[in-house]
Short mmCIF file of C-alpha atoms in Angstrom, two decimals:
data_model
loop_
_atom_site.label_atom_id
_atom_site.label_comp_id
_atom_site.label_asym_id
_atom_site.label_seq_id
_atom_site.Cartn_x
_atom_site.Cartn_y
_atom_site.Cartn_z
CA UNK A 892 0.00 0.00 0.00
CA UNK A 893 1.04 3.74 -1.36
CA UNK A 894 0.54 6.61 0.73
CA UNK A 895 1.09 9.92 0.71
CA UNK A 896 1.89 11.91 4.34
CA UNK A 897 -0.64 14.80 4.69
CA UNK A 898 1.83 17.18 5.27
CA UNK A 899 3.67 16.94 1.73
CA UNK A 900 -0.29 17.59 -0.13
CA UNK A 901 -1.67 20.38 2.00
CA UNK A 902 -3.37 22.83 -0.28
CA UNK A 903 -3.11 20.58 -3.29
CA UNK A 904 -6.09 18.21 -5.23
CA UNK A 905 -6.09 15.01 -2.71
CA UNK A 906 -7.57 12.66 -5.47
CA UNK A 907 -3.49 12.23 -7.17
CA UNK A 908 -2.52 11.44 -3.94
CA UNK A 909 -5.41 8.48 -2.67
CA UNK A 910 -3.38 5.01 -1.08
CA UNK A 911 -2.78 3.30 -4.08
CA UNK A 912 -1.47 -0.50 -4.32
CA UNK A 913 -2.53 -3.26 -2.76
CA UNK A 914 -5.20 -2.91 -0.16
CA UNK A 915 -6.49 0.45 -1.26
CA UNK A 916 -9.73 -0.31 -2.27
CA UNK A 917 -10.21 -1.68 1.21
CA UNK A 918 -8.43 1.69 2.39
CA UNK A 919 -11.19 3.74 0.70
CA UNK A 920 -13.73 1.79 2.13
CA UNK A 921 -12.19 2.58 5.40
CA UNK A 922 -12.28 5.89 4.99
CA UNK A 923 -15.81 6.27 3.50
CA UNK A 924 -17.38 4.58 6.66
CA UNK A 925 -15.54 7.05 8.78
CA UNK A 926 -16.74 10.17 6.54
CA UNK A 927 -20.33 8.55 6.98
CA UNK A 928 -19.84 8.10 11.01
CA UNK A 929 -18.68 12.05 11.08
CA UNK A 930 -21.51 13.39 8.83
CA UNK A 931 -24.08 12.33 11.40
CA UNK A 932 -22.00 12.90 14.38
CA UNK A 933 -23.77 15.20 16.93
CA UNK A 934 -20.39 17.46 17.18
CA UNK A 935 -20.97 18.18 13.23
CA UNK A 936 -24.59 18.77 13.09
CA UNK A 937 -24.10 21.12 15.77
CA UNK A 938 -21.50 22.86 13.88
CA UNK A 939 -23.62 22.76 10.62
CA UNK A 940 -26.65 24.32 12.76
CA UNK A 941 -24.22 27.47 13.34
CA UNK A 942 -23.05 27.44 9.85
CA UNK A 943 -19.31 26.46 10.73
CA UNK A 944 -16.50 23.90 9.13
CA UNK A 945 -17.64 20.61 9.65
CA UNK A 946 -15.01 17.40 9.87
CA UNK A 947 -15.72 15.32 7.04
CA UNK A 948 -12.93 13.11 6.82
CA UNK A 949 -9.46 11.63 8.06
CA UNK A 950 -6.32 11.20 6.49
CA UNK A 951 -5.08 8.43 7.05
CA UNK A 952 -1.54 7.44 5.36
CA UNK A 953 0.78 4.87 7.48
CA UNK A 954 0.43 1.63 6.27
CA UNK A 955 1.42 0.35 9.53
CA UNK A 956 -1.59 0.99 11.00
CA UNK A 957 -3.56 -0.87 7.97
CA UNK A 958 -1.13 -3.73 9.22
CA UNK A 959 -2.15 -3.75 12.58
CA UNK A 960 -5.63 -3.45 11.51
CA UNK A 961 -5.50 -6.81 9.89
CA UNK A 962 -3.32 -8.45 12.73
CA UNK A 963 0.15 -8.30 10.37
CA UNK A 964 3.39 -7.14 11.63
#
C-alpha cells in the first residue's frame, strides 16, 4: 500500500494522492465509513446548525496501521 503523508499535499487536489497498491480499495472503504460516522455525528450537526466547518474526513496514510488493523506485523 502507497501513501502519501498529509503534510507533503496540503493545499493541493487530494484525489493524485489516494493510497494506491494493494489494499487500497479496502483503504477507501475505510475511509468512507468514517466520513459517513462524522456526517451524522452530533459534534458536526451542531456545527452545521451554526453554519461552521464541519469534519468530514481523516487522512489516514501509514500503512502500519492498515497492518495492525489486519493483525500483520
Amino acid at each position: 500500500l502507497r501513501t502519501t503523508p498529509a503534510s507533503k499535499i496540503e493545499g493541493q487536489e487530494l484525489r493524485p494522492f489516494v493510497p494506491k497498491g494493494k489494499d487500497a480499495s479496502q483503504w477507501k472503504a475505510i475511509v468512507a465509513e468514517v466520513e459517513m460516522a462524522l456526517h451524522d455525528h452530533p459534534v458536526n450537526q451542531q456545527r452545521r446548525a451554526r453554519n461552521q466547518p464541519t469534519i468530514d474526513s481523516l487522512w489516514l496514510w501509514q500503512p502500519s496501521f492498515w497492518q495492525r488493523l489486519r493483525g500483520q506485523r
